[in-house]
Amino acid sequence: MADGYLEKHQQDYEARKAEYLRKKKHLPSLRQNRLQRPDDEAL
């Protein structure tokens, strides 16, 4: 019984992880957006 329980939760975890990684690829990184500066900015 314990093996089936662990296997089901492992499958659920893998599905959630795959969805998280899929969504993460499509979101732009906020850190990159903050570091970008216009080309004509005088430093």
PDB file of C-alpha atoms in Angstrom:
ATOM      1  CA  MET A   1       0.000   0.000   0.000  1.00  0.00           C
ATOM      2  CA  ALA A   2       2.787   2.436   0.843  1.00  0.00           C
ATOM      3  CA  ASP A   3       4.473   1.871  -2.519  1.00  0.00           C
ATOM      4  CA  GLY A   4       1.350   2.891  -4.448  1.00  0.00           C
ATOM      5  CA  TYR A   5       0.965   5.978  -2.265  1.00  0.00           C
ATOM      6  CA  LEU A   6       4.558   7.061  -2.855  1.00  0.00           C
ATOM      7  CA  GLU A   7       4.363   6.374  -6.587  1.00  0.00           C
ATOM      8  CA  LYS A   8       1.181   8.443  -6.959  1.00  0.00           C
ATOM      9  CA  HIS A   9       2.676  11.369  -5.092  1.00  0.00           C
ATOM     10  CA  GLN A  10       5.882  11.114  -7.137  1.00  0.00           C
ATOM     11  CA  GLN A  11       3.838  11.295 -10.345  1.00  0.00           C
ATOM     12  CA  ASP A  12       1.874  14.300  -9.034  1.00  0.00           C
ATOM     13  CA  TYR A  13       5.118  16.030  -8.080  1.00  0.00           C
ATOM     14  CA  GLU A  14       6.659  15.389 -11.496  1.00  0.00           C
ATOM     15  CA  ALA A  15       3.546  16.764 -13.243  1.00  0.00           C
ATOM     16  CA  ARG A  16       3.566  19.944 -11.113  1.00  0.00           C
ATOM     17  CA  LYS A  17       7.301  20.371 -11.659  1.00  0.00           C
ATOM     18  CA  ALA A  18       6.967  19.985 -15.442  1.00  0.00           C
ATOM     19  CA  GLU A  19       4.180  22.575 -15.552  1.00  0.00           C
ATOM     20  CA  TYR A  20       6.202  24.990 -13.422  1.00  0.00           C
ATOM     21  CA  LEU A  21       9.235  24.669 -15.695  1.00  0.00           C
ATOM     22  CA  ARG A  22       7.062  25.073 -18.804  1.00  0.00           C
ATOM     23  CA  LYS A  23       5.561  28.314 -17.440  1.00  0.00           C
ATOM     24  CA  LYS A  24       8.948  29.560 -16.258  1.00  0.00           C
ATOM     25  CA  LYS A  25      10.372  29.391 -19.805  1.00  0.00           C
ATOM     26  CA  HIS A  26       7.665  31.744 -21.104  1.00  0.00           C
ATOM     27  CA  LEU A  27       8.017  34.421 -18.407  1.00  0.00           C
ATOM     28  CA  PRO A  28      10.654  37.114 -18.897  1.00  0.00           C
ATOM     29  CA  SER A  29      13.109  37.493 -16.091  1.00  0.00           C
ATOM     30  CA  LEU A  30      12.425  40.623 -14.055  1.00  0.00           C
ATOM     31  CA  ARG A  31      16.082  40.927 -13.185  1.00  0.00           C
ATOM     32  CA  GLN A  32      17.088  41.181 -16.856  1.00  0.00           C
ATOM     33  CA  ASN A  33      14.467  43.861 -17.501  1.00  0.00           C
ATOM     34  CA  ARG A  34      15.772  46.020 -14.656  1.00  0.00           C
ATOM     35  CA  LEU A  35      19.397  45.818 -15.793  1.00  0.00           C
ATOM     36  CA  GLN A  36      18.755  46.877 -19.381  1.00  0.00           C
ATOM     37  CA  ARG A  37      19.519  50.527 -20.094  1.00  0.00           C
ATOM     38  CA  PRO A  38      18.786  52.616 -23.168  1.00  0.00           C
ATOM     39  CA  ASP A  39      21.681  52.851 -25.636  1.00  0.00           C
ATOM     40  CA  ASP A  40      21.665  56.643 -25.678  1.00  0.00           C
ATOM     41  CA  GLU A  41      21.828  57.128 -21.923  1.00  0.00           C
ATOM     42  CA  ALA A  42      24.794  59.256 -20.836  1.00  0.00           C
ATOM     43  CA  LEU A  43      26.698  57.630 -18.016  1.00  0.00           C
TER      44      LEU A  43
END
